[in-house]
Coordinates of C-alpha atoms in Angstrom, one line a residue:
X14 CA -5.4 -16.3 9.6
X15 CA -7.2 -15.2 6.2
X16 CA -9.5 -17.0 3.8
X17 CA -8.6 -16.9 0.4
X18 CA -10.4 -18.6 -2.6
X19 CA -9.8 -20.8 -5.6
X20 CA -10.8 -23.7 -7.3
X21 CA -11.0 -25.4 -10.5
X22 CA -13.4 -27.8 -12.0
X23 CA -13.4 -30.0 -15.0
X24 CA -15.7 -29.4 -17.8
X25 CA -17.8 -32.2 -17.9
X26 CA -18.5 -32.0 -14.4
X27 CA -19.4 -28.2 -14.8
X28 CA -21.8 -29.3 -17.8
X29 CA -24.0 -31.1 -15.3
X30 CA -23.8 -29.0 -12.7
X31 CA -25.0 -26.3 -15.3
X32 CA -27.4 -28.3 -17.3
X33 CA -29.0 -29.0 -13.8
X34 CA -29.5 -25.5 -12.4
X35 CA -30.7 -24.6 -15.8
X36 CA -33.7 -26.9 -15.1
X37 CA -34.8 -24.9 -12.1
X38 CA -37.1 -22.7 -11.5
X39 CA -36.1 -19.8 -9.1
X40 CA -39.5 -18.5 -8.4
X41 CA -39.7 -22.6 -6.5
X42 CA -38.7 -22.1 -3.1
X43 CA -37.9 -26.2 -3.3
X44 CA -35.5 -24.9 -6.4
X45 CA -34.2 -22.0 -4.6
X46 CA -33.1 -24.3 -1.7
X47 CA -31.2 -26.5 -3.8
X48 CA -29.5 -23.9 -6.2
X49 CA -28.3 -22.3 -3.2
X50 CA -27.1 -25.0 -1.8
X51 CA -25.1 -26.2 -4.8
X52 CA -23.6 -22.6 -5.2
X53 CA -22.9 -22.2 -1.7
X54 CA -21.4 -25.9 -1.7
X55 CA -18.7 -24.5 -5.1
X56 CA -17.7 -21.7 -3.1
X57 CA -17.3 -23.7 0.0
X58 CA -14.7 -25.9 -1.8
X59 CA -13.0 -23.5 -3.0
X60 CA -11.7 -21.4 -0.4
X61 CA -8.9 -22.2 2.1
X62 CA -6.9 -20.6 4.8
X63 CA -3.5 -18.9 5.2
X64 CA -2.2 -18.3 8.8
X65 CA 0.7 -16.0 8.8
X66 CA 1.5 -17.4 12.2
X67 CA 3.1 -14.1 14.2
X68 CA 3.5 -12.3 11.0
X69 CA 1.1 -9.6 11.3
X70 CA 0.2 -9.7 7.3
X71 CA -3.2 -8.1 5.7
X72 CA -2.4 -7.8 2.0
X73 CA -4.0 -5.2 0.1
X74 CA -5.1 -6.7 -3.0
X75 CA -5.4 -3.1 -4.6
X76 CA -1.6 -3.1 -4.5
X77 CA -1.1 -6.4 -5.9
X78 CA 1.5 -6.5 -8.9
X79 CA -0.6 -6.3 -11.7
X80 CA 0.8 -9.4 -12.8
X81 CA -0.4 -11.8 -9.5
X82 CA -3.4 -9.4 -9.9
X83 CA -4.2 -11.3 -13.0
X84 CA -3.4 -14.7 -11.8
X85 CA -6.2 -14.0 -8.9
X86 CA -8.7 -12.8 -11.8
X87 CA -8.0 -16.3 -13.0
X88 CA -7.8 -18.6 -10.4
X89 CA -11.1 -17.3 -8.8
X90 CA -13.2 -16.3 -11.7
X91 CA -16.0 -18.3 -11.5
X92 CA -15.1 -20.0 -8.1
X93 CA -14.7 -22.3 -9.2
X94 CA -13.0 -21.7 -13.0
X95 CA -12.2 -24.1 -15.5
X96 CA -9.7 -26.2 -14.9
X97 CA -6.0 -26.5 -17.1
X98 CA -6.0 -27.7 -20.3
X99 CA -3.0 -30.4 -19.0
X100 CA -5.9 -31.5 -16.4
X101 CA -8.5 -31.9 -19.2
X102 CA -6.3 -33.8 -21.7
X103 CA -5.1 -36.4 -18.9
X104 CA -8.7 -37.0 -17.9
X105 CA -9.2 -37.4 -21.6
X106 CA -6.2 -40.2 -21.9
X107 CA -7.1 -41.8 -18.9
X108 CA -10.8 -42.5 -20.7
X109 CA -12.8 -40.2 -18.0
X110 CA -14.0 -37.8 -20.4
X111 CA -14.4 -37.0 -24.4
X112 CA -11.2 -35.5 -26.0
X113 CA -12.0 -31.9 -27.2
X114 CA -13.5 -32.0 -30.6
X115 CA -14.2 -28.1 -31.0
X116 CA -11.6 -26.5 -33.6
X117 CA -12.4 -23.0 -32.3
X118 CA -12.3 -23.9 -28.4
X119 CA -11.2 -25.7 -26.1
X120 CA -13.9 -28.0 -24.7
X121 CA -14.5 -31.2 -23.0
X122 CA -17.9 -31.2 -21.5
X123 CA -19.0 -34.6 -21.6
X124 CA -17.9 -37.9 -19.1
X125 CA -16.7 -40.6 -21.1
X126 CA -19.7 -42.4 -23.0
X127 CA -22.3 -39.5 -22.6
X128 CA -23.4 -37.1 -25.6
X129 CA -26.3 -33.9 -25.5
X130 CA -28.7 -36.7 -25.7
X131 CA -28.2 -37.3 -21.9
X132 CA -31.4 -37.9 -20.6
X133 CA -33.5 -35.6 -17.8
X134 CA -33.6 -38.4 -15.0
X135 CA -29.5 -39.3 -16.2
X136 CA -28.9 -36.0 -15.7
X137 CA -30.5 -35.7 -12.1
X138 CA -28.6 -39.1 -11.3
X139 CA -25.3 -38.1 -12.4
X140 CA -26.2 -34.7 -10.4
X141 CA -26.8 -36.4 -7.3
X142 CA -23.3 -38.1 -7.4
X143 CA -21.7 -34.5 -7.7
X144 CA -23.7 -33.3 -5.1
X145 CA -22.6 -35.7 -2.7
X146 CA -19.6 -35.5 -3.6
X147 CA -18.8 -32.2 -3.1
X148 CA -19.5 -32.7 0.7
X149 CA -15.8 -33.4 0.9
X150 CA -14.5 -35.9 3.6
X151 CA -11.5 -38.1 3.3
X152 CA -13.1 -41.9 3.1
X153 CA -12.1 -44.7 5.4
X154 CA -9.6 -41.9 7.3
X155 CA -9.1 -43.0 10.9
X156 CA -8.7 -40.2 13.2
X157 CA -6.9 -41.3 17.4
X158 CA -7.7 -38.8 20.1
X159 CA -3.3 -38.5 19.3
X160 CA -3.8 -37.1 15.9
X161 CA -6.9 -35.0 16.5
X162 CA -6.3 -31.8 15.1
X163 CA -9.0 -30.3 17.9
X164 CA -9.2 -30.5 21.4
X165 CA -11.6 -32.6 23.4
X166 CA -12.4 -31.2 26.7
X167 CA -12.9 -34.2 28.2
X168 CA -13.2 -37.5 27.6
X169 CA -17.0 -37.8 27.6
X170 CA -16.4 -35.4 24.3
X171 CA -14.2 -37.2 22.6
X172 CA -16.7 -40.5 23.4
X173 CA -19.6 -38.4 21.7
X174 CA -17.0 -37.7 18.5
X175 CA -16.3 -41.5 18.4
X176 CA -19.7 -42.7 17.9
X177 CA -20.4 -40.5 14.8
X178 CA -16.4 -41.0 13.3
X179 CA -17.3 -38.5 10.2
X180 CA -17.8 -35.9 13.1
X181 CA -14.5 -35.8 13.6
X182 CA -13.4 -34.6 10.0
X183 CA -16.2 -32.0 10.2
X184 CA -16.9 -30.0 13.4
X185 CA -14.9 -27.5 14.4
X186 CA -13.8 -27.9 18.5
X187 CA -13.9 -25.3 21.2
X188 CA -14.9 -22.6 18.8
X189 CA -14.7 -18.8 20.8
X190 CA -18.5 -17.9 21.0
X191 CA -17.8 -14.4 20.4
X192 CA -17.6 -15.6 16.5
X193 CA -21.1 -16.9 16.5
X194 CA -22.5 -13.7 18.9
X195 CA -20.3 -10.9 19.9
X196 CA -22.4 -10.1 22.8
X197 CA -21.0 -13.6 24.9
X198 CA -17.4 -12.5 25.1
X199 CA -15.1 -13.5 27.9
X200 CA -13.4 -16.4 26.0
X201 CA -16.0 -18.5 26.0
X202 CA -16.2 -21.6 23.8
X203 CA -18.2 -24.0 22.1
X204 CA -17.7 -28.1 22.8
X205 CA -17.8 -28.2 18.7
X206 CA -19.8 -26.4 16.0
X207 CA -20.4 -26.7 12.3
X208 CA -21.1 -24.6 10.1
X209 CA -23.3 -25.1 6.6
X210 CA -21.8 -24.9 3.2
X211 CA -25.0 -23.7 1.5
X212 CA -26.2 -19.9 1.2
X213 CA -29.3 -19.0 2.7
X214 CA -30.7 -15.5 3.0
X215 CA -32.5 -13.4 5.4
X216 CA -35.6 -14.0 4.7
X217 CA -36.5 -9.5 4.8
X218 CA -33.2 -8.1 4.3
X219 CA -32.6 -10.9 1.5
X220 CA -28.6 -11.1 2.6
X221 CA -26.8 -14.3 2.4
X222 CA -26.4 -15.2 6.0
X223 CA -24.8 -18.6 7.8
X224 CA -26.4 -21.0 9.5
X225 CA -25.2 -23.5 11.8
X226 CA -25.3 -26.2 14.6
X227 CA -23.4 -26.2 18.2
X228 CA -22.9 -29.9 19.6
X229 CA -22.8 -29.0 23.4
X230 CA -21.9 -32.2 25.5
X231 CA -22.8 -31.9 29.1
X232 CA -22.3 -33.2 32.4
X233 CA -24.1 -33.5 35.4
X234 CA -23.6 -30.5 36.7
X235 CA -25.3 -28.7 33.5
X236 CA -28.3 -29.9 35.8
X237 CA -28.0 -27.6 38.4
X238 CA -30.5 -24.6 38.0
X239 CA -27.2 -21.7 37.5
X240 CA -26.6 -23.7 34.7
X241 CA -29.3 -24.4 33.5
X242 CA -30.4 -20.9 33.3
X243 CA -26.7 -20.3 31.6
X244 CA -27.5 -22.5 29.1
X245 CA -30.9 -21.5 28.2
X246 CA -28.9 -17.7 27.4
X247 CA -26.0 -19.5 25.2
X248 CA -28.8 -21.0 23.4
X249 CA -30.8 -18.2 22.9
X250 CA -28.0 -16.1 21.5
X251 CA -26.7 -18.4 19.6
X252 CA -30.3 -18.9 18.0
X253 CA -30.4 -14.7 17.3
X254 CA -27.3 -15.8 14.2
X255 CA -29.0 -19.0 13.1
X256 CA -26.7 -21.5 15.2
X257 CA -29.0 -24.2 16.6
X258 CA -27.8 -25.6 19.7
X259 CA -28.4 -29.3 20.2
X260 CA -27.3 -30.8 23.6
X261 CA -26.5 -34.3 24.7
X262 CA -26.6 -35.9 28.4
X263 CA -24.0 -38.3 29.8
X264 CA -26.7 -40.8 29.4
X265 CA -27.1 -40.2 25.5
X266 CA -23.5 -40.2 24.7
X267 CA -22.8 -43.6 26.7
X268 CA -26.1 -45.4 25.5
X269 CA -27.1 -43.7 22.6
X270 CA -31.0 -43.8 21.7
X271 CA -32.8 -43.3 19.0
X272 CA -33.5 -40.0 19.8
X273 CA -29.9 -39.1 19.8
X274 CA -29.3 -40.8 16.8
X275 CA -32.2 -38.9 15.3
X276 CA -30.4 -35.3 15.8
X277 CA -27.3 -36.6 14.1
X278 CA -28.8 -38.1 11.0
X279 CA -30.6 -35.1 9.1
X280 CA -29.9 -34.8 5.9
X281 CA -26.2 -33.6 5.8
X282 CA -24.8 -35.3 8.4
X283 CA -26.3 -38.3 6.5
X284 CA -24.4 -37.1 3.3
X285 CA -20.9 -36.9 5.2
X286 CA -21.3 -40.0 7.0
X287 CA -22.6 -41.7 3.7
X288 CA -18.9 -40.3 2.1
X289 CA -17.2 -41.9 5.1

């Protein structure tokens, strides 16, 4: 398995996304938040993975044929880069965006309707929308324990999945926790984790680091005091690389309380169950 990245985006959607950013202020922490989020979000959705299966493959991309070299250098400048001019004139036709009216360039940077005059709180509006957006999930998708591309330990996992239905699009199940912190090896897993889109950086080194969240779903006997004291370890490594680890009883997961509910809804969760 390898990540590769690429991605295109059209014009007039760029033009708010870089109208937007120009209207922050970096030296604003509130303003740093959000432009990182919004750059990490672009380079989220653009990347995708290969798995060679049993094909023991690690291409050396200073080998490359200089011609697919270049086709890289295109395709992932910019992550994303502008889309193809074919894709910008069909969006023109089909009357979601201005026809290109530069005789030097080709540009299409404003949504059907809209002009340079676009207005600061339009701009933030139409903003928001991308934002949200971008938090890709497939809407009104019903996923059956059958077609469940991970694998439920039990069934008290797959009920905990089933009351938050956007989960199941989103968190990744029975992750080795040797990813998150090499020092728990041994094959150990995670009931399901997620991991952020958005950069965030170490707050002394300044180095874009993840951050995460582990959903651990536990039964009874995660009351006894050996696993209990287990647990308390998990969590703490877990914590040393940013994942938070949130757990939920028996009790939670078959009557689910406010306090449960609580933990779920923060404000991306709320985004991807908003797209759902």
């Amino acid at each position: 398995m390898q990540q590769f990245k690429a991605g295109y985006i059209a014009d007039s959607i760029a033009k708010i996304i870089t109208d937007y950013k120009a209207n922050l202020n970096i030296e604003n922490a509130e303003h740093k938040r959000k432009l990182d989020q919004i750059n990490g979000l672009l380079q989220h959705v653009s990347s995708f993975d290969v798995d060679f299966r049993n094909v023991n493959y690690n291409p050396d991309f200073r080998e490359l044929n200089p011609v697919l070299a270049t086709l890289n250098n295109i395709i992932t400048r910019g992550l994303p880069t502008r889309a193809s001019i074919l894709i910008e004139d069909l969006f023109a036709v089909i009357n979601l965006t201005e026809h290109n009216k530069d005789v030097y360039e080709f540009n299409y940077p404003f949504l059907k309707g809209e002009n340079e005059e676009t207005s600061k709180e339009k701009l933030e509006n139409r903003f928001s929308v991308i934002f949200e957006l971008l938090h890709i999930i497939e809407p009104n998708l019903e996923i059956n324990r059958q077609n469940y591309g991970g694998n439920p330990g039990s069934n008290l996992e797959w009920q905990f999945l089933s009351n938050h239905p956007f989960l199941k699009q989103i968190l990744e199940s029975q992750r080795d926790f040797s990813t998150i912190n090499p020092l728990l090896a041994g094959g150990r897993t995670v009931d399901f984790c997620f991991t952020e889109p958005y950069l965030y950086r170490d707050e002394i080194s300044k180095r874009t680091i993840n951050k995460g969240t582990i959903f651990e779903v536990d039964g009874p006997h995660h009351l006894l005091s050996e696993y209990k004291n287990y647990d308390v370890n998990r969590d703490d490594l877990a914590a040393e690389h940013n994942f938070e680890t949130l757990r939920f009883t028996t009790n939670e997961i078959s009557n689910p309380s406010k306090n449960y509910e609580a933990l779920i809804e923060t404000e991306i969760y709320k985004i991807f169950a908003k797209e759902l």
